[in-house]
Each structure stands twice: as C-alpha cells, then as structure tokens.
PDB file of C-alpha atoms in Angstrom:
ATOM      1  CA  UNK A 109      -6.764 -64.197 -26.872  1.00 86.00           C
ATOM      2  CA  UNK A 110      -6.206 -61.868 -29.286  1.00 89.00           C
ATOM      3  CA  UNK A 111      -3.359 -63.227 -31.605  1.00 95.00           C
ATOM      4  CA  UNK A 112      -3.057 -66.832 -33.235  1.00 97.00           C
ATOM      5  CA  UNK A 113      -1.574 -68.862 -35.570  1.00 98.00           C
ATOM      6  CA  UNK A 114      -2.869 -71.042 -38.343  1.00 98.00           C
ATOM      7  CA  UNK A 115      -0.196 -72.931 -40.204  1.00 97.00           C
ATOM      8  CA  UNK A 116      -1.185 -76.284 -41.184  1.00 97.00           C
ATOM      9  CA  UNK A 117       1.886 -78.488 -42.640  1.00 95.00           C
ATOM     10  CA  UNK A 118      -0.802 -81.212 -43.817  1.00 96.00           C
ATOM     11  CA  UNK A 119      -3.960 -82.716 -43.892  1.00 96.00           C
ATOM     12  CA  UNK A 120      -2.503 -85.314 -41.438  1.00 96.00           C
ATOM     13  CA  UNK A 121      -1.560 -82.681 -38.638  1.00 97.00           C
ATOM     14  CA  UNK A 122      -5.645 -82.090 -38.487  1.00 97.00           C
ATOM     15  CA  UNK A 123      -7.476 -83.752 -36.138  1.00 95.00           C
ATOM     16  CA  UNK A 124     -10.007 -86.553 -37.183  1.00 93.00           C
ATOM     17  CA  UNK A 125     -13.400 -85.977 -37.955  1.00 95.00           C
ATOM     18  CA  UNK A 126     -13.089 -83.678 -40.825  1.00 95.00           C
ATOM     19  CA  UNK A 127     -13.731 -84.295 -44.442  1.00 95.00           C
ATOM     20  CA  UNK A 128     -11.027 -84.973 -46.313  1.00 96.00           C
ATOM     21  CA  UNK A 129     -11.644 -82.237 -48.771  1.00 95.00           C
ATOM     22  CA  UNK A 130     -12.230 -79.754 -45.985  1.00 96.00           C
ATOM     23  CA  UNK A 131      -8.641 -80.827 -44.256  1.00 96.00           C
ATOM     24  CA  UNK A 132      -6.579 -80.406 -47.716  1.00 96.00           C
ATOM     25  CA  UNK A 133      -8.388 -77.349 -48.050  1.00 96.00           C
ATOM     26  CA  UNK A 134      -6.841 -75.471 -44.189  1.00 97.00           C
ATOM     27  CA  UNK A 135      -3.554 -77.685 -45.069  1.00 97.00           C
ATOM     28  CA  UNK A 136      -3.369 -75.531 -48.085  1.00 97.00           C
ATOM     29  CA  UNK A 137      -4.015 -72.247 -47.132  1.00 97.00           C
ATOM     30  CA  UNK A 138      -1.543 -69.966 -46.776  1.00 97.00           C
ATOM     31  CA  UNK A 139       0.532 -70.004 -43.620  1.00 98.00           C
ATOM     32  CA  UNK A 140      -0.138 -67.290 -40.975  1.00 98.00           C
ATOM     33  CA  UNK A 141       1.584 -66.524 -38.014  1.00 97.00           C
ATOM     34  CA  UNK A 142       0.478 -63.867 -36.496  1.00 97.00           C
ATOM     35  CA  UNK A 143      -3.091 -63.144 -36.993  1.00 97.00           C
ATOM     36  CA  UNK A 144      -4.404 -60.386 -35.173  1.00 95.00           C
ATOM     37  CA  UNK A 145      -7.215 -58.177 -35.226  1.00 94.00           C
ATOM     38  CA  UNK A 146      -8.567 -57.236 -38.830  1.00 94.00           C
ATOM     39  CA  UNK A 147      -6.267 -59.880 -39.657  1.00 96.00           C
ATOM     40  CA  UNK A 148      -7.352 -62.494 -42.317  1.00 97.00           C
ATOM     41  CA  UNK A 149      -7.929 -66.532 -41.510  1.00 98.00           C
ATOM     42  CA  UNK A 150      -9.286 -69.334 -43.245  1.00 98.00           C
ATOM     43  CA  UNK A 151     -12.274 -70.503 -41.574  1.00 97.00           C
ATOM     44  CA  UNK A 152     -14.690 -73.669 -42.195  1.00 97.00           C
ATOM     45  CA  UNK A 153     -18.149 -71.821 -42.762  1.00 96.00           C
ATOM     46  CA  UNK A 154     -21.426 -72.947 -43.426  1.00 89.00           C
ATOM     47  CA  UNK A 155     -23.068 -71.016 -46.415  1.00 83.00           C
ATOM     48  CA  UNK A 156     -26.162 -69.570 -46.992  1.00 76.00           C
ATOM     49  CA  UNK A 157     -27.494 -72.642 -48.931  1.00 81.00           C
ATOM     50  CA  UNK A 158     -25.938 -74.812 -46.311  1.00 84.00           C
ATOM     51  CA  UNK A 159     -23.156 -75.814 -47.955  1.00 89.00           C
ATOM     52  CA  UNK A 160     -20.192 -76.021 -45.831  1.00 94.00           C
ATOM     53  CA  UNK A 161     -16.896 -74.369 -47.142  1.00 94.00           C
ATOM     54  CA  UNK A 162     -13.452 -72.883 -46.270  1.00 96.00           C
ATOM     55  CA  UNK A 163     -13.463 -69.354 -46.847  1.00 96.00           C
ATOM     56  CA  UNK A 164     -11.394 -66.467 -46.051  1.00 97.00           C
ATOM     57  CA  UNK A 165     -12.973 -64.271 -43.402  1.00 97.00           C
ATOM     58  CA  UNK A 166     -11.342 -60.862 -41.534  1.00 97.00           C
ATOM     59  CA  UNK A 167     -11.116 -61.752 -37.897  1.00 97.00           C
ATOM     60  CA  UNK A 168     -14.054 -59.193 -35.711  1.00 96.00           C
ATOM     61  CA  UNK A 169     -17.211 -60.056 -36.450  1.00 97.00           C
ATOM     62  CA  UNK A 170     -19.138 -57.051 -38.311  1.00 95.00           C
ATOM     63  CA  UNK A 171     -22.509 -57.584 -37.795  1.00 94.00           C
ATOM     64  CA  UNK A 172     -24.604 -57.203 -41.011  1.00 91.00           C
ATOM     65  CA  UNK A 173     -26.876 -54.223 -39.391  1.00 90.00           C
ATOM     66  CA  UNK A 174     -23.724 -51.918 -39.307  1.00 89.00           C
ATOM     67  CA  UNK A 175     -23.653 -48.896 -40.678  1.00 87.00           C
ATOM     68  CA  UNK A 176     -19.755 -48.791 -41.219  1.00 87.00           C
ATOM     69  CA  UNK A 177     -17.062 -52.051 -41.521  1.00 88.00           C
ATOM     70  CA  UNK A 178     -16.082 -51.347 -38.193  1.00 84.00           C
ATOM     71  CA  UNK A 179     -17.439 -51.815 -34.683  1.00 85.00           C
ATOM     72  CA  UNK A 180     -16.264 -49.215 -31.630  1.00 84.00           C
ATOM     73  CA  UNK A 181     -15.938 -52.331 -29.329  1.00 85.00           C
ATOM     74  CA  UNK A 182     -13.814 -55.255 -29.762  1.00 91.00           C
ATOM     75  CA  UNK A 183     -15.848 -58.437 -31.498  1.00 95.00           C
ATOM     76  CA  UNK A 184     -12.780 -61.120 -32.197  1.00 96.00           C
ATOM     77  CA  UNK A 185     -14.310 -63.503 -29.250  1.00 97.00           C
ATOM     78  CA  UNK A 186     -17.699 -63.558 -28.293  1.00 97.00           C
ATOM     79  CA  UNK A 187     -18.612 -65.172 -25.010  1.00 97.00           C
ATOM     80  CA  UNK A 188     -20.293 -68.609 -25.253  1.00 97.00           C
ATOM     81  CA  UNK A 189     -22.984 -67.721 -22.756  1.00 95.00           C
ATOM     82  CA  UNK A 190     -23.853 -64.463 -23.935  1.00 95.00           C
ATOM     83  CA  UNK A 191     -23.564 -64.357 -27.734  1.00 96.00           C
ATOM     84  CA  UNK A 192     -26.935 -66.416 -28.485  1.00 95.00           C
ATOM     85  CA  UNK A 193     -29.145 -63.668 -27.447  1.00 94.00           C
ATOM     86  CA  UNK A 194     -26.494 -60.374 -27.970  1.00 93.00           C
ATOM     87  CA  UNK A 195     -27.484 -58.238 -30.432  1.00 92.00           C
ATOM     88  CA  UNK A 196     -24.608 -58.195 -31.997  1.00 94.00           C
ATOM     89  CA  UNK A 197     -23.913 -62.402 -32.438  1.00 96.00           C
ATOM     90  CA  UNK A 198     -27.591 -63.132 -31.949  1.00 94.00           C
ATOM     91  CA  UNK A 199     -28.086 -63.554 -35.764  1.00 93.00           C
ATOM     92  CA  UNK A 200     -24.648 -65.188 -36.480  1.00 95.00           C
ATOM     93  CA  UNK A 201     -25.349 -67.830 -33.878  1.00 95.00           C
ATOM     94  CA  UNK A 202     -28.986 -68.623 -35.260  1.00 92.00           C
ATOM     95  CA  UNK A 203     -27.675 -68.850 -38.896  1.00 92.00           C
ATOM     96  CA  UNK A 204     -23.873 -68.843 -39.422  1.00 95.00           C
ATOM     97  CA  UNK A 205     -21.223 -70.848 -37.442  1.00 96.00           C
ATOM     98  CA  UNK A 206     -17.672 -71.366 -37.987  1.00 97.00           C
ATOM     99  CA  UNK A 207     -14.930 -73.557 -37.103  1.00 98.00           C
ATOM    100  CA  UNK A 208     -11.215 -71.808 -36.870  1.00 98.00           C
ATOM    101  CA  UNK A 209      -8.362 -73.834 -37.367  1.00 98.00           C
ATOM    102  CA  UNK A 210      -5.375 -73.414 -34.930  1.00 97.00           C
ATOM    103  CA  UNK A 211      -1.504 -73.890 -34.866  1.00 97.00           C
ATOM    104  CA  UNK A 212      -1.774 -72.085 -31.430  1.00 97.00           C
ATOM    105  CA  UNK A 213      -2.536 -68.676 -29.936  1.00 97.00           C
ATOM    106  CA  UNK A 214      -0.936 -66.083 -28.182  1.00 96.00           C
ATOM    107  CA  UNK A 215      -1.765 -65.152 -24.682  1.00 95.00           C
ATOM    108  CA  UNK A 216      -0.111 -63.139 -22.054  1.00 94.00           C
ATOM    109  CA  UNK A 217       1.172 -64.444 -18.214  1.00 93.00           C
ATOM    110  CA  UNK A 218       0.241 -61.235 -16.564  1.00 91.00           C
ATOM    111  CA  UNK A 219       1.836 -62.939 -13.073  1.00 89.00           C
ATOM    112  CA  UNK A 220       5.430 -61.870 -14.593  1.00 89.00           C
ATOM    113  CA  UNK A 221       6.084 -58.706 -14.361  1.00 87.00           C
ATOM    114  CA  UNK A 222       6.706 -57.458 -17.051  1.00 88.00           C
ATOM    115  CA  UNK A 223       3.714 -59.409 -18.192  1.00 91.00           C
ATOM    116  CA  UNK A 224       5.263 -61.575 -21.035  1.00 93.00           C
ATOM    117  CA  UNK A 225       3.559 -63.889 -24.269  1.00 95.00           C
ATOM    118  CA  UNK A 226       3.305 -67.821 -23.948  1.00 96.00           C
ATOM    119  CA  UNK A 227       2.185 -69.527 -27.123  1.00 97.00           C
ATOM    120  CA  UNK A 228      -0.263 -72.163 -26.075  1.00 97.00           C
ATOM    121  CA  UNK A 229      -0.687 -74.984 -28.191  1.00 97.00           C
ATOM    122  CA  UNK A 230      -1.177 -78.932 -28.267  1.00 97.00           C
ATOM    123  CA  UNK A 231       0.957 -81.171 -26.762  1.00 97.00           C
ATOM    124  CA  UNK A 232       0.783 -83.805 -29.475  1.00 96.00           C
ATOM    125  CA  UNK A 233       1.256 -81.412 -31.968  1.00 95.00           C
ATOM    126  CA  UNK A 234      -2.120 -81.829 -33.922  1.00 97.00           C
ATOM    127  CA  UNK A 235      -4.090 -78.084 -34.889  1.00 97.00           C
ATOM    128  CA  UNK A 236      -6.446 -76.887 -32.692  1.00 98.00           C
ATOM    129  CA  UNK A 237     -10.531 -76.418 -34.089  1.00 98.00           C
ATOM    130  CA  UNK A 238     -12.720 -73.410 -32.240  1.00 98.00           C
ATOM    131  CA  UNK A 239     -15.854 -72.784 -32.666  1.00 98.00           C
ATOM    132  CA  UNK A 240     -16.969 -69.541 -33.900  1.00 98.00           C
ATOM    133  CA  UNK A 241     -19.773 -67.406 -35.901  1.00 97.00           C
ATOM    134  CA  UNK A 242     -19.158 -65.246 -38.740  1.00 97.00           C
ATOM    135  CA  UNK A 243     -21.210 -62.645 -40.546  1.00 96.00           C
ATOM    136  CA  UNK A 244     -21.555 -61.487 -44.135  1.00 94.00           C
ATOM    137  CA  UNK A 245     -21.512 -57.410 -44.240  1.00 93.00           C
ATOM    138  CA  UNK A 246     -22.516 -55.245 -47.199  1.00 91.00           C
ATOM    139  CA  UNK A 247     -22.308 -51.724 -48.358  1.00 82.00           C
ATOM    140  CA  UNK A 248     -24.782 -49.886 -50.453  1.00 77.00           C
ATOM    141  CA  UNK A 249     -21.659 -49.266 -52.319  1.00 83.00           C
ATOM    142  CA  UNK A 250     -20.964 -52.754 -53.099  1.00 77.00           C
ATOM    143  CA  UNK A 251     -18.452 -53.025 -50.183  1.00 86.00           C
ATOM    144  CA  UNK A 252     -18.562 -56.771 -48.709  1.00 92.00           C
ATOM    145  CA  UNK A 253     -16.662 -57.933 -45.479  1.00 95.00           C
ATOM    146  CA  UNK A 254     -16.932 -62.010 -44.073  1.00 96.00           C
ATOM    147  CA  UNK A 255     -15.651 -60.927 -40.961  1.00 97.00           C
ATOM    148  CA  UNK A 256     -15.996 -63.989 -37.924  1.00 98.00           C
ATOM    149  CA  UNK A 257     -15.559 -64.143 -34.097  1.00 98.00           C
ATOM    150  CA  UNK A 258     -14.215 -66.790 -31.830  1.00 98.00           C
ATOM    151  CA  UNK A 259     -16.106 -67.957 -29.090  1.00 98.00           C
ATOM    152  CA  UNK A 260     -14.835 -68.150 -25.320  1.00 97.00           C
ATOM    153  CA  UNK A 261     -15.309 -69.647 -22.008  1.00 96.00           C
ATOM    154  CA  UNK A 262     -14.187 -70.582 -18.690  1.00 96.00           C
ATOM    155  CA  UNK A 263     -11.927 -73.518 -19.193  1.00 94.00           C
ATOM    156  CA  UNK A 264      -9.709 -75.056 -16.676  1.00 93.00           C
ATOM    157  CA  UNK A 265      -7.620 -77.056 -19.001  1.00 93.00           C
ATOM    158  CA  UNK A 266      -5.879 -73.793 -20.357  1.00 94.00           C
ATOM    159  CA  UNK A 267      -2.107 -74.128 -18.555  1.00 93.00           C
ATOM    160  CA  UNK A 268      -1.072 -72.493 -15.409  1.00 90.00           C
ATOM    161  CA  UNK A 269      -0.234 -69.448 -15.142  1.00 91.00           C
ATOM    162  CA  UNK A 270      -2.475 -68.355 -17.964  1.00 93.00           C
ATOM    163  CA  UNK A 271      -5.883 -67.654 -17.048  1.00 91.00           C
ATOM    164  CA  UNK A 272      -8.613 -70.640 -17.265  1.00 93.00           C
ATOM    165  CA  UNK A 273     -10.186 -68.820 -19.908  1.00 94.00           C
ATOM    166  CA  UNK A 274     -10.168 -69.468 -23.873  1.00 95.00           C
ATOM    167  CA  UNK A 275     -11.402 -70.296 -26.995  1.00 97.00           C
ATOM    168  CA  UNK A 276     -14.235 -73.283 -27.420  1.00 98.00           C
ATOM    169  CA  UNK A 277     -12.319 -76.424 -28.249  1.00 98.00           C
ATOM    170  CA  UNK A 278     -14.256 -79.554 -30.147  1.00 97.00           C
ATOM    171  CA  UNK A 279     -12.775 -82.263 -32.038  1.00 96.00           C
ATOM    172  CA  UNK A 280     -13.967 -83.143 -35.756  1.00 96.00           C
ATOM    173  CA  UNK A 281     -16.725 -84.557 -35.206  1.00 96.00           C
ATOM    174  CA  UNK A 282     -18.578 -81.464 -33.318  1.00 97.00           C
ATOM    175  CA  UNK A 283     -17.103 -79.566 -35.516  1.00 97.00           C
ATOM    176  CA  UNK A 284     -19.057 -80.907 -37.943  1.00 97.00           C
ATOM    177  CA  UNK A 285     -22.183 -81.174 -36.309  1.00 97.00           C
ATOM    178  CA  UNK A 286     -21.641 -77.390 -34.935  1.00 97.00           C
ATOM    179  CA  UNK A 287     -21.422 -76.771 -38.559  1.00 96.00           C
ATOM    180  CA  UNK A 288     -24.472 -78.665 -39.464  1.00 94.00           C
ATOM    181  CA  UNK A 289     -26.958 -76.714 -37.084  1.00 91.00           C
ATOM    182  CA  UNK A 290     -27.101 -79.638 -34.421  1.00 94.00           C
ATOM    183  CA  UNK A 291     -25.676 -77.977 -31.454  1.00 94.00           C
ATOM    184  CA  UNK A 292     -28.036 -75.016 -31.194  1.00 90.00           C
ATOM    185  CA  UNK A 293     -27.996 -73.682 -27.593  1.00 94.00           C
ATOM    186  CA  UNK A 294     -24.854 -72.477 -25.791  1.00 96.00           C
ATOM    187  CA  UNK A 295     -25.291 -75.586 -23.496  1.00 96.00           C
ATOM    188  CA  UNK A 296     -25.490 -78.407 -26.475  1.00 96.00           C
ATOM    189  CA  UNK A 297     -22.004 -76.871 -27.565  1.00 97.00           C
ATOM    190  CA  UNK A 298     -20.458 -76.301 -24.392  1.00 96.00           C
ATOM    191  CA  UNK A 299     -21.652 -80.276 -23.008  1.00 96.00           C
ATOM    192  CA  UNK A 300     -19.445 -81.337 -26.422  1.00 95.00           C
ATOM    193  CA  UNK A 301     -16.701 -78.946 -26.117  1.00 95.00           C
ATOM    194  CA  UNK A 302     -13.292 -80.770 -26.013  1.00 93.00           C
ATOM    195  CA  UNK A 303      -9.716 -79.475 -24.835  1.00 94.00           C
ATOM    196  CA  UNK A 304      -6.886 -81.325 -25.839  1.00 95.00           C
ATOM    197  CA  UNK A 305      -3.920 -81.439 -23.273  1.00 96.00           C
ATOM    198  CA  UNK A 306      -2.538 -78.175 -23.737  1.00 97.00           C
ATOM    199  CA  UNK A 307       1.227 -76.712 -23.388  1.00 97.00           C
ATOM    200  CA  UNK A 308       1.877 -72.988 -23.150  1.00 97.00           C
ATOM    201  CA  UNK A 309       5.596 -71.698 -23.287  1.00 96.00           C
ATOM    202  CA  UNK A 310       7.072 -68.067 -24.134  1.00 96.00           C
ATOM    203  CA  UNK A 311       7.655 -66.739 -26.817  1.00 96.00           C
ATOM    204  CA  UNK A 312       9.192 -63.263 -28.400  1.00 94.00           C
ATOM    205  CA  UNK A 313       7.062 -59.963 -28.043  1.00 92.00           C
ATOM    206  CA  UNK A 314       7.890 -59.596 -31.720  1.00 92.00           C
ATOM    207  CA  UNK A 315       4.486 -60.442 -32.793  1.00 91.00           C
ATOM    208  CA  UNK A 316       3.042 -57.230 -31.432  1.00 90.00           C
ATOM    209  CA  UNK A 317       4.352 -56.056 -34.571  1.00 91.00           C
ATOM    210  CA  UNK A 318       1.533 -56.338 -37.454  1.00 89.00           C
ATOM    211  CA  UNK A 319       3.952 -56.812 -40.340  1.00 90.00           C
ATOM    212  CA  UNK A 320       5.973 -59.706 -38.704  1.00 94.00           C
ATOM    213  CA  UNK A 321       4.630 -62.807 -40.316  1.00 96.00           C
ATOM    214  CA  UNK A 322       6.727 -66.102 -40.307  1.00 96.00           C
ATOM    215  CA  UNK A 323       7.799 -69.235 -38.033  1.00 96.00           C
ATOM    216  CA  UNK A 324      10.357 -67.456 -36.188  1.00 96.00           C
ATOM    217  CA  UNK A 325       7.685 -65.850 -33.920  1.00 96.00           C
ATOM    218  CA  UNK A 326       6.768 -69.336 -32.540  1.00 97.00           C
ATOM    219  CA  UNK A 327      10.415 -70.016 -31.407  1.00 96.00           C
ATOM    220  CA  UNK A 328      10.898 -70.502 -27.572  1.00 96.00           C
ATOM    221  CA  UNK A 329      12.494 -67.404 -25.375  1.00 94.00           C
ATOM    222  CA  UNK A 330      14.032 -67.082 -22.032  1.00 91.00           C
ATOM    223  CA  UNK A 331      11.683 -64.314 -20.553  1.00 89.00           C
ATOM    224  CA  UNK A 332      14.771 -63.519 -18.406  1.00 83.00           C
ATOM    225  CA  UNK A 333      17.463 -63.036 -20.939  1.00 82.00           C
ATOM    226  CA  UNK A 334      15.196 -61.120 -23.481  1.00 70.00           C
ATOM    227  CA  UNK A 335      13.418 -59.039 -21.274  1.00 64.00           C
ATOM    228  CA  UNK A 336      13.807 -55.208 -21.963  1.00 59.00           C
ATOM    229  CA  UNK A 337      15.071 -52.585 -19.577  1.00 45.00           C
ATOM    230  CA  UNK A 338      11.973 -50.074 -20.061  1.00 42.00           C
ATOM    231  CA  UNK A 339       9.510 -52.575 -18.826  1.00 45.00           C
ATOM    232  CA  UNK A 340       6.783 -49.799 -18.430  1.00 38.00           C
ATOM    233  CA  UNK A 341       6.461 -50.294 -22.003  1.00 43.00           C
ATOM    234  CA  UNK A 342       7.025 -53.878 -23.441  1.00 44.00           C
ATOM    235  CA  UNK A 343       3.976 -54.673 -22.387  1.00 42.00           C
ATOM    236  CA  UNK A 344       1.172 -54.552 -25.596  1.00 45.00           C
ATOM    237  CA  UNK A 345      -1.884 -53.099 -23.962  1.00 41.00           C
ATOM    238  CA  UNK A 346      -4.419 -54.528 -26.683  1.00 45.00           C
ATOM    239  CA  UNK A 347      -3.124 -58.316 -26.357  1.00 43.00           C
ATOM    240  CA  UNK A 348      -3.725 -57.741 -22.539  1.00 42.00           C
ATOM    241  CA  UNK A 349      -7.139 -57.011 -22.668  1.00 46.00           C
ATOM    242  CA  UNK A 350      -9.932 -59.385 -22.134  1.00 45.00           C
ATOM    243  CA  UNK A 351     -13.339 -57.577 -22.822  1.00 43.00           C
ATOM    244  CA  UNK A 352     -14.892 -59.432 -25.423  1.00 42.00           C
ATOM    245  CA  UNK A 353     -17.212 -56.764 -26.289  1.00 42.00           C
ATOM    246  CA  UNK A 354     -20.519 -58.751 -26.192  1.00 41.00           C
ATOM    247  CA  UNK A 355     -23.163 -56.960 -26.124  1.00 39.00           C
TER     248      UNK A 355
END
C-alpha cells in the first residue's frame, strides 16, 4: 500500500462507533484522492493531554529523534508485529496512535503482466478506519512535522489476486479504544482487528502522477484496452514495493 484515498461524502458513510463530532469532522475535510507519500491526510489522533482530535498529519512517520524531516527508508506502514519494540515506532506506539480514515487504497496485481492498479475498497460502500501511530517532529529552527504511519499485517480477507497483506482494519468502536490506550500490545489490537468484505477492481495508472487529485482516478478500467505498448515502463516501481522499512 502506498497510495489511498480519503473522501468522505458524510458523516453517515462512516462506520459506527465514532463520535459524532469526530465523524463530521473526516466528512469535512477536504477530499483527497490520491494520497501518496509526503502526502497530507486527516487522521483521528490522540494528543499529548489525551485529548483525541482530527488533525492533519504528512503521511511517513518522522520519528521525533531525527536529525532531518526525512527518513532514508520508507516509514508510511509499519508492521504490526514489529513496530512496538522498533526504534523507530517504539515511542509512537507507547504514546501516540492514530486512526486513518479510508475511501480505499491503491494496490498493484503483480500476476498481470504488466503489473496493473486495483482500488480496493468496501463492498457496502462505508470508509474504511486503520490503525496507525504518528509522531510530532521538531527543529531547533522552529520547523514542526505530524507526520503518521499505517500499520500492516497478514490478512487473508484482502481480494484475490492482491496479496493477503494490508492495512489493520477495526470498526468504531476499537478505534476508539485503540485511541484511548486500551489495546496496548500488538496482540490486543490484532485479536480486535476487523476487515470488512472487501472488493478490489482496476483502475487508471494515472495516479502515479503526484499532481492528479480528483474522482476520476477511482473510475473503473479495462486493463486490456488501456494497457500501454512500452510495458517495460508503465509499471511505478515505488507503488510496487512492499518493504515497510521497520526497523
């Protein structure tokens, strides 16, 4: 995963277990469709005084020990097993979880050849929720970056042919408690992680391109009728790759 959406029509196309004021507040954020890395999302933090809030965070967790705003590995999803004790999420999981709110995500079927994008997504239409951390980073300068990362797993419900890998999935209700500090080892929030049925179909490669922002990316293709004669090179090498860099 390394591309989503998050356009949220209304509070109503949430699903339950959120606070009301929480669910007006993703319904009226602005609509993204093609958030990639360094890309900026509305997330559902909890604060330093434990107050939980929507926010706008970059996506690729900087840790706050950084030197610089950037990190030489890739941090937009953090394995689920491995970020409670990296040294990179270790801090962010003890203190500072997140919940990401999801129209869908892109993902590629490397079985075609060409590989090609689906867009996965629910079937009833509802957002998705993923559980994440996020970090606050700050410059002696007076630079600041809320930066966040998704967390991943194994997970069987993601369609065929994608791989059964992908982000954390909980309804409301752990979302909250995630939130709230309840779930605090990688096996509390993995026993209450939730995948709603799931549809993946494809969609243009246009959203490889970092300025393209607006519904039309989410429109169904025919793989076959769109795909390009230099195949060596329709292929986006970054969306491909699966190393989460945890540490």
């Amino acid at each position: 995963m390394r591309r989503f959406a998050q356009a949220i029509a209304d509070a109503a196309s949430l699903p339950g277990g959120l606070p009301v004021s929480l669910a007006n507040a993703l319904a009226d954020a602005p609509d993204r469709y093609n958030i990639g890395k360094n890309g900026v999302a509305t997330v559902i933090a909890r604060d330093g005084d434990g107050s939980i809030v929507p926010a706008d965070m970059r996506w690729g967790l900087v840790p706050r020990w950084s030197k610089e705003p950037t990190t030489p590995y890739t941090t937009v999803t953090a394995r689920l097993d491995r970020a409670a004790r990296s040294r990179i999420f270790a801090q962010a999981w003890q203190q500072r979880p997140c919940v990401i709110a999801m129209t869908g995500y892109y993902k590629w079927d490397r079985q075609r050849k060409p590989p090609w994008p689906l867009f996965v997504q629910r079937t009833d239409g509802l957002a998705l929720l993923a559980a994440g951390l996020w970090e606050h980073w700050e410059h002696p300068d007076g630079d600041q970056i809320d930066s966040f990362t998704v967390l991943t797993a194994p997970n069987t419900a993601i369609p065929a042919p994608l791989t059964p890998d992908g982000p954390v999935f909980i309804d409301g209700n752990v979302a909250m408690a995630w939130l709230a500090g309840a779930l605090q080892a990688p096996a509390d929030l993995r026993a209450q992680a939730r995948t709603p049925a799931l549809e993946a179909y494809p969609v243009s490669r246009a959203f490889r391109d970092p300025d393209r922002d607006d519904y039309t990316l989410l429109e169904p293709v025919d793989p076959d009728a769109d795909a390009p004669a230099d195949a060596a090179s329709a292929w986006d090498d970054d969306a491909l790759e699966e190393d989460d860099g945890t540490q």
